Coordinates of C-alpha atoms in Angstrom, one line a residue:
Chain A
M1 CA 3.5 30.8 60.0
N2 CA -0.2 31.1 59.4
E3 CA -0.3 34.9 60.0
A4 CA 2.2 35.6 57.3
I5 CA 0.6 33.3 54.7
E6 CA -3.1 34.1 55.3
F7 CA -4.3 37.1 53.2
T8 CA -6.5 39.7 54.8
V9 CA -7.8 41.7 51.9
G10 CA -10.8 40.9 49.7
F11 CA -12.4 41.9 46.4
S12 CA -15.8 43.0 47.7
H13 CA -16.7 46.4 49.0
G14 CA -17.5 45.6 52.6
V15 CA -21.3 45.6 52.8
E16 CA -22.4 44.2 49.4
W17 CA -26.0 43.7 50.4
G18 CA -27.2 47.1 51.6
W19 CA -30.3 48.8 52.7
P20 CA -32.6 47.8 49.8
I21 CA -32.1 44.2 51.0
G22 CA -32.7 45.3 54.6
V23 CA -36.0 47.0 53.6
Y24 CA -37.0 43.8 51.6
L25 CA -36.3 41.7 54.6
L26 CA -38.6 44.0 56.7
L27 CA -41.3 43.9 54.1
A28 CA -41.2 40.1 53.7
G29 CA -41.3 39.8 57.5
I30 CA -44.3 42.2 57.7
S31 CA -46.1 40.4 54.9
G32 CA -45.6 36.9 56.3
G33 CA -46.1 37.9 59.9
A34 CA -49.4 39.7 59.2
L35 CA -50.8 36.7 57.5
I36 CA -49.6 34.2 60.1
V37 CA -51.2 36.2 63.0
S38 CA -54.5 37.0 61.3
L39 CA -55.1 33.5 59.9
A40 CA -54.0 31.9 63.2
L41 CA -56.5 34.1 65.0
R42 CA -59.2 33.3 62.5
Y43 CA -58.7 29.5 63.1
Y44 CA -58.4 29.9 66.8
K45 CA -61.5 32.0 67.2
R46 CA -63.4 30.1 64.4
Q47 CA -64.3 33.4 62.7
V48 CA -66.3 33.2 59.5
E49 CA -66.9 36.9 58.8
E50 CA -64.4 39.2 57.1
T51 CA -63.0 40.9 60.2
P52 CA -61.2 44.3 60.0
L53 CA -58.0 42.5 61.0
L54 CA -58.2 39.9 58.1
K55 CA -59.0 42.7 55.7
A56 CA -56.0 44.7 56.8
A57 CA -53.7 41.7 57.0
S58 CA -54.5 40.3 53.6
L59 CA -54.1 43.8 52.0
V60 CA -50.9 44.4 53.9
S61 CA -49.4 41.0 53.1
F62 CA -50.0 41.5 49.4
V63 CA -48.9 45.1 49.1
T64 CA -45.7 44.8 51.2
I65 CA -44.5 41.7 49.4
V66 CA -45.0 43.4 46.0
F67 CA -43.1 46.4 47.2
G68 CA -40.5 44.0 48.6
M69 CA -40.0 42.6 45.1
V70 CA -39.4 46.1 43.8
F71 CA -36.5 46.5 46.3
L72 CA -35.2 43.0 45.7
V73 CA -35.1 43.4 41.9
G74 CA -33.8 47.0 42.3
D75 CA -30.8 45.8 44.2
L76 CA -29.6 43.6 41.3
E77 CA -26.8 45.0 39.2
K78 CA -28.8 43.7 36.2
P79 CA -32.4 44.4 37.2
L80 CA -33.8 43.9 33.7
Y81 CA -32.5 40.3 33.7
F82 CA -34.4 39.3 36.8
W83 CA -36.5 36.9 34.7
K84 CA -33.4 34.7 34.5
I85 CA -34.0 33.7 38.1
L86 CA -37.5 32.6 37.2
I87 CA -36.4 30.1 34.5
N88 CA -33.1 28.8 36.0
Y89 CA -33.3 27.0 39.3
N90 CA -30.7 25.6 41.7
F91 CA -32.2 23.7 44.5
K92 CA -29.0 23.9 46.6
S93 CA -29.5 27.7 46.7
V94 CA -31.7 29.2 49.4
M95 CA -32.4 32.1 47.0
S96 CA -33.8 29.8 44.4
I97 CA -36.0 28.0 46.9
G98 CA -37.2 31.4 48.1
V99 CA -38.0 32.6 44.6
L100 CA -40.1 29.4 44.2
A101 CA -41.9 30.0 47.5
L102 CA -42.5 33.7 46.5
C103 CA -43.9 32.5 43.1
L104 CA -46.6 30.6 45.0
Y105 CA -47.0 33.0 47.9
I106 CA -47.6 36.2 46.0
P107 CA -50.5 34.8 43.9
L108 CA -51.9 33.3 47.1
T109 CA -52.0 36.7 48.9
F110 CA -53.5 38.2 45.8
V111 CA -56.3 35.6 45.7
L112 CA -56.9 36.1 49.4
V113 CA -57.3 39.8 48.9
A114 CA -59.8 39.2 46.1
V115 CA -61.8 36.8 48.3
V116 CA -61.8 38.9 51.4
F117 CA -62.7 42.1 49.5
E118 CA -65.4 40.4 47.3
G119 CA -68.1 42.7 48.6
W120 CA -66.1 45.9 48.0
I121 CA -64.9 44.8 44.6
K122 CA -68.4 43.9 43.4
E123 CA -69.6 47.3 44.6
H124 CA -66.9 49.5 43.2
L125 CA -65.6 47.7 40.1
S126 CA -68.8 46.5 38.5
A127 CA -68.7 49.4 36.0
T128 CA -65.2 48.5 34.8
P129 CA -64.1 45.8 32.4
L130 CA -62.9 43.8 35.4
S131 CA -66.5 42.9 36.1
K132 CA -66.2 40.3 33.3
L133 CA -64.1 38.3 35.8
F134 CA -66.7 38.3 38.5
F135 CA -67.8 34.8 37.4
L136 CA -64.6 33.6 39.1
F137 CA -65.9 34.5 42.6
P138 CA -67.9 31.3 43.3
L139 CA -64.8 29.2 42.3
L140 CA -62.6 31.3 44.6
K141 CA -65.1 30.8 47.4
A142 CA -64.9 27.1 47.0
L143 CA -61.1 27.2 47.0
R144 CA -60.9 29.6 50.0
P145 CA -60.1 27.0 52.7
A146 CA -57.3 25.6 50.7
V147 CA -56.0 29.1 49.8
E148 CA -56.0 30.1 53.5
V149 CA -54.1 27.0 54.6
L150 CA -51.5 27.4 51.8
A151 CA -51.1 31.1 52.4
F152 CA -50.5 30.4 56.1
V153 CA -47.9 27.7 55.4
F154 CA -46.1 29.8 52.7
A155 CA -46.2 32.9 55.0
I156 CA -44.1 30.9 57.5
V157 CA -41.8 29.7 54.7
V158 CA -41.3 33.2 53.3
C159 CA -40.4 34.6 56.8
A160 CA -38.1 31.7 57.5
Y161 CA -36.4 31.7 54.2
T162 CA -35.2 35.3 54.6
G163 CA -33.4 34.1 57.7
F164 CA -31.9 31.0 56.0
L165 CA -30.9 33.2 53.0
I166 CA -28.3 35.0 55.0
S167 CA -27.5 32.4 57.7
V168 CA -25.7 30.3 55.0
L169 CA -23.1 33.0 54.6
V170 CA -20.2 31.3 56.4
R171 CA -17.8 34.3 56.3
F172 CA -19.9 36.3 58.8
P173 CA -20.2 35.0 62.3
L174 CA -23.2 37.3 63.1
L175 CA -25.2 35.8 60.2
N176 CA -23.9 32.2 60.1
T177 CA -26.0 31.2 63.1
A178 CA -28.9 28.7 63.6
I179 CA -30.9 31.4 65.5
L180 CA -31.3 33.8 62.6
P181 CA -34.3 32.1 60.8
A182 CA -36.1 31.9 64.1
L183 CA -35.3 35.5 64.9
F184 CA -36.6 36.6 61.5
V185 CA -39.9 34.7 61.9
V186 CA -40.5 36.1 65.4
S187 CA -39.6 39.7 64.5
G188 CA -41.7 39.3 61.4
L189 CA -44.6 38.3 63.6
S190 CA -44.1 41.4 65.7
A191 CA -43.8 43.8 62.7
G192 CA -46.7 42.1 60.9
T193 CA -48.9 42.3 63.9
A194 CA -48.1 45.9 64.5
F195 CA -48.5 47.0 60.9
S196 CA -51.7 45.2 60.2
S197 CA -53.4 46.4 63.5
L198 CA -52.5 49.9 62.6
I199 CA -54.2 49.5 59.2
A200 CA -57.1 47.6 60.7
S201 CA -57.8 50.3 63.1
F202 CA -57.2 53.3 60.8
F203 CA -58.9 52.1 57.6
F204 CA -61.2 49.4 58.7
K205 CA -62.4 50.9 61.9
A206 CA -61.4 48.1 64.2
D207 CA -61.8 48.9 67.9
A208 CA -58.3 49.6 69.0
H209 CA -58.9 48.2 72.5
G210 CA -61.3 45.4 72.0
G211 CA -61.9 42.2 70.0
D212 CA -59.0 41.1 67.8
M213 CA -56.9 44.1 68.6
K214 CA -57.2 43.2 72.3
T215 CA -56.1 39.6 71.6
L216 CA -53.2 40.9 69.5
H217 CA -52.2 43.2 72.3
T218 CA -51.8 40.3 74.7
I219 CA -49.9 38.2 72.1
E220 CA -47.5 41.2 71.4
W221 CA -45.6 41.0 74.7
P222 CA -44.7 37.3 74.7
V223 CA -43.5 37.7 71.1
M224 CA -41.4 40.7 72.1
A225 CA -40.0 38.6 75.0
L226 CA -39.1 35.8 72.6
E227 CA -37.4 38.3 70.3
M228 CA -35.3 39.6 73.2
L229 CA -34.4 36.1 74.3
L230 CA -33.3 35.2 70.7
L231 CA -31.1 38.3 70.5
F232 CA -29.6 37.5 73.9
M233 CA -28.9 33.9 72.7
L234 CA -27.2 35.3 69.6
F235 CA -25.0 37.6 71.7
V236 CA -24.1 34.8 74.1
S237 CA -23.2 32.4 71.3
L238 CA -20.8 35.0 70.0
I239 CA -19.0 35.9 73.2
V240 CA -18.4 32.2 74.1
G241 CA -17.3 31.4 70.5
T242 CA -14.1 31.4 68.5
S243 CA -11.8 34.5 68.2
F244 CA -13.8 35.6 65.2
D245 CA -17.1 35.3 67.1
K246 CA -15.7 37.3 70.0
Q247 CA -14.6 40.0 67.6
T248 CA -18.0 40.0 66.0
A249 CA -19.7 40.5 69.5
G250 CA -18.1 44.0 69.3
A251 CA -20.9 44.8 66.8
F252 CA -23.1 45.3 69.9
S253 CA -20.8 47.6 71.7
Q254 CA -18.7 49.7 69.2
G255 CA -19.1 51.6 66.0
G256 CA -22.2 53.1 64.3
Y257 CA -24.1 49.9 64.0
S258 CA -24.2 49.4 67.8
A259 CA -26.0 52.7 68.0
L260 CA -28.5 51.4 65.5
F261 CA -29.0 48.4 67.7
W262 CA -29.4 50.2 71.0
F263 CA -31.4 53.2 69.8
G264 CA -33.3 51.5 67.0
V265 CA -33.9 47.9 68.1
V266 CA -33.9 48.3 71.8
G267 CA -34.9 51.9 72.4
I268 CA -37.6 52.4 69.7
G269 CA -38.6 48.8 69.0
F270 CA -38.8 47.5 72.6
G271 CA -38.6 50.7 74.8
V272 CA -41.3 52.9 73.3
P273 CA -44.1 50.3 73.3
L274 CA -43.2 49.1 76.8
V275 CA -43.0 52.7 78.2
F276 CA -46.3 53.8 76.6
N277 CA -48.2 50.7 77.6
F278 CA -46.9 50.0 81.1
L279 CA -45.1 53.0 82.6
L280 CA -47.3 56.0 81.9
G281 CA -50.5 54.8 83.5
K282 CA -53.7 53.3 82.1
K283 CA -54.9 56.6 80.6
V284 CA -52.0 56.9 78.3
A285 CA -51.9 53.2 77.5
H286 CA -55.5 53.3 76.4
S287 CA -55.1 56.4 74.2
A288 CA -55.2 56.2 70.4
F289 CA -51.9 58.1 70.4
A290 CA -50.1 55.3 72.4
F291 CA -51.7 52.7 70.1
Y292 CA -50.4 54.3 66.9
L293 CA -47.1 55.3 68.3
S294 CA -46.2 51.9 69.7
G295 CA -47.3 50.2 66.5
A296 CA -45.1 52.5 64.4
A297 CA -42.2 52.0 66.9
S298 CA -42.5 48.2 66.6
V299 CA -42.2 48.4 62.8
L300 CA -39.3 50.8 63.0
G301 CA -37.6 48.6 65.6
V302 CA -37.8 45.6 63.3
L303 CA -36.5 47.7 60.4
S304 CA -33.5 48.6 62.6
L305 CA -33.0 45.0 63.5
R306 CA -32.8 43.9 59.9
L307 CA -30.5 46.7 59.0
F308 CA -28.3 46.1 62.0
I309 CA -28.0 42.3 61.3
L310 CA -27.3 43.0 57.6
Y311 CA -24.8 45.8 58.0
A312 CA -23.0 44.8 61.2
G313 CA -23.1 41.2 60.0
Q314 CA -21.2 42.0 56.8
T315 CA -18.8 44.3 58.6
F316 CA -17.4 41.6 60.9
S317 CA -16.0 38.7 58.9
A318 CA -14.0 35.7 59.9
Chain B
M1 CA -42.7 -22.7 74.6
E2 CA -44.1 -19.3 73.6
Q3 CA -40.8 -17.7 74.5
D4 CA -39.0 -20.2 72.3
E5 CA -41.3 -19.3 69.3
K6 CA -40.6 -15.6 69.9
R7 CA -36.8 -16.2 70.0
R8 CA -36.9 -18.3 66.8
N9 CA -38.9 -15.5 65.0
F10 CA -36.5 -12.9 66.3
L11 CA -33.5 -14.8 65.0
K12 CA -35.2 -15.4 61.7
Y13 CA -35.9 -11.7 61.2
L14 CA -32.4 -10.8 62.3
G15 CA -31.0 -13.1 59.7
A16 CA -33.3 -11.9 57.0
S17 CA -32.7 -8.2 57.7
S18 CA -29.0 -8.5 57.9
V19 CA -29.0 -10.1 54.4
V20 CA -31.2 -7.2 53.1
V21 CA -29.1 -4.5 54.8
G22 CA -25.9 -6.1 53.7
T23 CA -26.9 -6.2 50.0
I24 CA -28.0 -2.6 50.1
G25 CA -24.7 -1.6 51.7
Q26 CA -22.8 -3.5 49.1
G27 CA -24.8 -1.7 46.4
V28 CA -24.0 1.7 47.9
L29 CA -20.4 0.9 48.2
A30 CA -20.1 -0.3 44.6
E31 CA -21.8 2.9 43.5
E32 CA -19.4 5.0 45.5
Q33 CA -16.4 3.1 44.1
A34 CA -17.8 3.6 40.6
Q35 CA -18.1 7.3 41.3
T36 CA -14.6 7.8 42.6
S37 CA -13.1 5.9 39.7
N38 CA -15.0 8.1 37.4
E39 CA -13.9 11.2 39.2
S40 CA -10.3 10.1 39.1
K41 CA -10.5 10.1 35.4
K42 CA -11.6 13.7 35.5
P43 CA -8.9 16.3 36.0
H44 CA -8.7 18.4 39.2
Y45 CA -6.8 21.5 38.4
G46 CA -4.9 23.2 41.2
M47 CA -2.2 25.8 41.8
I48 CA 0.7 26.2 44.1
F49 CA 1.9 29.6 45.4
D50 CA 5.4 29.4 46.8
Q51 CA 5.9 32.3 49.3
N52 CA 9.7 31.5 49.4
K53 CA 10.0 32.4 45.7
C54 CA 7.6 35.4 45.4
V55 CA 9.3 38.8 45.4
G56 CA 6.1 40.8 45.1
C57 CA 6.9 42.2 41.6
T58 CA 3.1 41.9 40.6
E59 CA 3.9 40.9 37.0
C60 CA 1.2 38.2 37.5
E61 CA -1.4 40.9 38.3
V62 CA -0.5 42.9 35.2
S63 CA -0.6 39.8 33.0
C64 CA -3.9 38.7 34.4
H65 CA -5.5 42.1 33.7
K66 CA -4.3 42.0 30.1
V67 CA -5.2 38.4 29.2
N68 CA -8.6 38.4 30.9
A69 CA -9.6 42.0 30.1
V70 CA -10.3 42.8 33.8
P71 CA -11.5 46.4 34.1
Q72 CA -9.1 48.9 35.6
G73 CA -9.4 49.2 39.4
Q74 CA -10.6 45.7 39.7
A75 CA -8.8 42.4 40.0
R76 CA -9.1 38.6 39.8
L77 CA -5.7 38.3 41.3
Y78 CA -3.9 40.5 43.8
V79 CA -0.5 40.1 45.6
Q80 CA -0.8 41.3 49.2
N81 CA 2.3 42.5 51.1
K82 CA 2.2 40.7 54.4
T83 CA 5.7 41.7 55.5
D84 CA 5.9 42.2 59.3
P85 CA 6.8 45.9 59.9
K86 CA 9.1 44.7 62.7
T87 CA 11.2 42.8 60.3
P88 CA 11.1 44.9 57.1
M89 CA 13.9 42.9 55.5
E90 CA 12.0 39.6 55.6
K91 CA 9.6 40.1 52.8
R92 CA 6.4 38.1 52.8
Y93 CA 3.9 38.2 49.9
V94 CA 0.7 36.2 49.4
R95 CA -1.5 35.5 46.4
V96 CA -5.1 36.6 46.8
S97 CA -7.4 35.0 44.3
C98 CA -10.2 32.4 43.9
Q99 CA -9.3 29.3 45.8
Q100 CA -11.2 27.0 43.4
C101 CA -12.9 25.1 46.2
E102 CA -13.9 21.5 45.6
D103 CA -17.1 22.2 47.6
A104 CA -17.6 25.7 46.3
P105 CA -20.2 27.9 48.2
C106 CA -20.5 30.2 45.2
V107 CA -21.7 27.3 43.0
N108 CA -24.1 26.2 45.7
V109 CA -25.8 29.5 46.3
C110 CA -26.0 30.8 42.7
P111 CA -29.8 30.9 41.9
T112 CA -29.4 30.8 38.2
K113 CA -26.4 28.4 37.9
A114 CA -24.5 31.1 36.2
C115 CA -21.7 30.3 38.6
H116 CA -20.9 26.7 37.9
R117 CA -18.3 24.0 37.6
D118 CA -17.0 23.6 34.1
E119 CA -18.1 20.1 33.0
K120 CA -14.8 19.1 31.3
T121 CA -12.2 20.6 33.5
G122 CA -14.0 20.9 36.9
I123 CA -12.9 24.5 37.2
V124 CA -15.3 26.9 38.9
T125 CA -16.2 29.6 36.4
M126 CA -19.0 31.9 35.3
N127 CA -21.6 32.1 32.6
A128 CA -21.8 35.9 32.5
D129 CA -25.1 35.9 30.4
D130 CA -27.1 34.0 33.1
C131 CA -25.7 36.1 36.0
I132 CA -28.2 38.7 37.3
A133 CA -25.6 40.1 39.7
C134 CA -27.5 39.4 42.9
K135 CA -24.1 39.3 44.7
Y136 CA -25.1 36.1 46.6
C137 CA -21.9 34.4 45.5
I138 CA -19.9 37.4 46.6
V139 CA -21.2 37.3 50.2
A140 CA -21.2 33.5 50.3
C141 CA -17.5 33.2 49.4
P142 CA -15.5 32.5 52.5
Y143 CA -12.4 34.0 50.9
D144 CA -14.0 37.2 49.6
V145 CA -12.3 36.8 46.2
R146 CA -15.3 37.5 43.9
F147 CA -16.5 40.8 42.5
I148 CA -19.0 42.3 40.0
N149 CA -17.1 43.2 36.8
H150 CA -18.0 46.9 36.1
E151 CA -18.2 46.3 32.4
T152 CA -20.0 43.0 32.1
K153 CA -22.1 43.6 35.2
A154 CA -21.6 39.9 36.1
A155 CA -19.8 38.3 39.0
E156 CA -16.3 37.1 38.2
N157 CA -13.5 35.0 39.7
C158 CA -10.1 33.6 38.8
N159 CA -10.9 30.5 36.6
F160 CA -7.3 29.6 35.7
C161 CA -7.8 31.6 32.5
L162 CA -10.3 28.9 31.4
N163 CA -11.6 31.0 28.4
T164 CA -8.3 32.5 27.4
N165 CA -5.0 30.8 27.9
F166 CA -6.4 27.4 29.0
A167 CA -8.5 27.3 25.8
K168 CA -5.2 27.7 23.9
K169 CA -3.7 24.9 26.0
Q170 CA -1.3 27.3 27.7
D171 CA -0.6 27.9 31.4
P172 CA -2.6 30.6 33.1
A173 CA -1.3 34.1 32.5
C174 CA 0.0 34.6 36.0
V175 CA 2.0 31.4 35.8
Q176 CA 3.5 32.4 32.5
A177 CA 4.4 35.9 33.8
C178 CA 6.1 34.7 37.0
K179 CA 9.9 35.0 36.5
Y180 CA 10.6 33.3 39.8
K181 CA 8.5 30.1 39.3
A182 CA 6.5 31.0 42.4
L183 CA 3.4 29.7 40.7
V184 CA 2.8 26.1 39.5
F185 CA -0.4 25.0 37.7
G186 CA -1.4 21.5 37.0
D187 CA -3.7 18.5 37.4
L188 CA -3.8 17.2 41.0
N189 CA -5.4 13.9 39.8
D190 CA -2.4 13.2 37.5
Q191 CA 0.2 11.5 39.8
D192 CA 3.0 12.3 37.4
S193 CA 2.2 16.0 37.1
Y194 CA 4.8 18.5 38.2
I195 CA 2.4 20.0 40.7
N196 CA 2.1 16.6 42.4
Q197 CA 5.9 16.1 42.4
I198 CA 6.3 19.4 44.3
L199 CA 3.5 18.6 46.7
H200 CA 5.2 15.2 47.5
V201 CA 8.4 16.9 48.6
K202 CA 7.2 20.2 50.1
D203 CA 4.8 21.1 52.9
A204 CA 1.9 23.1 51.5
V205 CA -1.1 24.5 53.3
R206 CA -4.7 25.4 52.3
M207 CA -6.1 28.8 53.2
K208 CA -8.6 28.9 56.1
P209 CA -9.2 25.1 55.9
T210 CA -11.8 25.3 58.7
F211 CA -14.4 26.5 56.3
G212 CA -14.3 23.0 54.9
T213 CA -14.6 24.0 51.3
K214 CA -11.5 22.1 50.2
P215 CA -9.7 24.8 48.2
S216 CA -7.5 23.7 45.2
L217 CA -4.9 26.3 45.8
R218 CA -1.9 25.3 47.9
Y219 CA 0.4 27.7 49.6
I220 CA 4.1 26.9 50.5
P221 CA 4.8 29.3 53.4
V222 CA 8.2 30.7 54.4
V223 CA 9.4 28.6 57.3
K224 CA 12.2 29.7 59.6
V225 CA 14.8 26.9 60.0
G226 CA 17.2 26.6 62.9
V227 CA 17.0 28.9 65.8

């Protein structure tokens, strides 16, 4: 009876949230992850100076989230009306809560950049009209501890909200899971770590194999292991679930998106860093080439993960 | 002696706390009752689709397009042919449209409240001006019956012709167009309404009830009798 009465067509066009949202999810993850790691390290090591990692991470977190906004607004069918989302709020909507969090987070990252780069700004911008704003620096310095704590908290909120944003979509078994927000925070950490250490080493002359970079290098592997574990849990929850869940588990084994998963997420994201750091000997592992390649591979892997979750997620519906 | 004191205190607190908790409970209960009596005064519009009567003529689709100015190639309402190829003579059709959920995910996720429940009628509808077309409602809908209107660039759903026929105190366009009376529209909170009379005598089902959104559309499926 049910099979003849239940309709099987819909009015949407399959994947309604496409690659711009995937890229936004990556950028938000990088932004939040970079700040979380660098600030946690700063607290843990009780650093007071402006380390290359902090410089890189604050810059990365601000720039990536701003670019993320471009993709987010660009994906709207009415991009010029995006301001409506800033004046209307629905606190039952994860998107609304996320917008509110971003409204606080973006200015915080901006202030952090200004504080961290105070020396550079005073040196290079004193001839410009912006120098009239230099009187604000003592105030910002006083506020810095509070700014750092808030930025740390909201970095976690931003990373997690991107997961909750799509985990509330009940139609899609791959998305409608409790694991997704955790997976997004952990993969954000991994991409944020990789991206900010690349920038720290390339632009701010951080020693690629010593100091903070060395610490990050040791954190990197447990984070990756956690990411693998969460993905495995996601897969198991699908194969032991309802008929819709079992059907969705096919996302990992059939069709184009499974290739994205195995080549992009597993091959590039996990495989390349593991091979270059453990399998090819110490000489290769300590080379600059391996450092940059595995960093780029990590970021690419997380991009693949976000795209896989988004596309495969919206392809298999209950 | 000390034990005794402890026990006495314990009993005293027990008595006092039960009074406090009891009153709070009473208050909550009274509030709930007040709410439900308020709600029962409000209408709850629903619709029945009778699969036994539908012949798949799609006049409802045509009428819906015309009345609600739905752009070509798009639809608020679609009639799907679900006839089993093995039994081509036993025709089965089913209405695909917004299920008007009582707990509507589209309303919950909309960041601008453009997708909302009409205050007077309780019908889930759109304020196209506030919609920024983020498509969150479209992916959140368990029934996949929402779309972005190409012309207004706003999300849209079947709202029982709220702004067109309903405003003129008429039945929805699809109900008017159906020659076979396969569609019945009415107030589910009104015990004397025709829709309730039918629901009292016929078995009707909700689509995908496991999603828990309490749809207001009811389907009367074709049932084989006697084997």
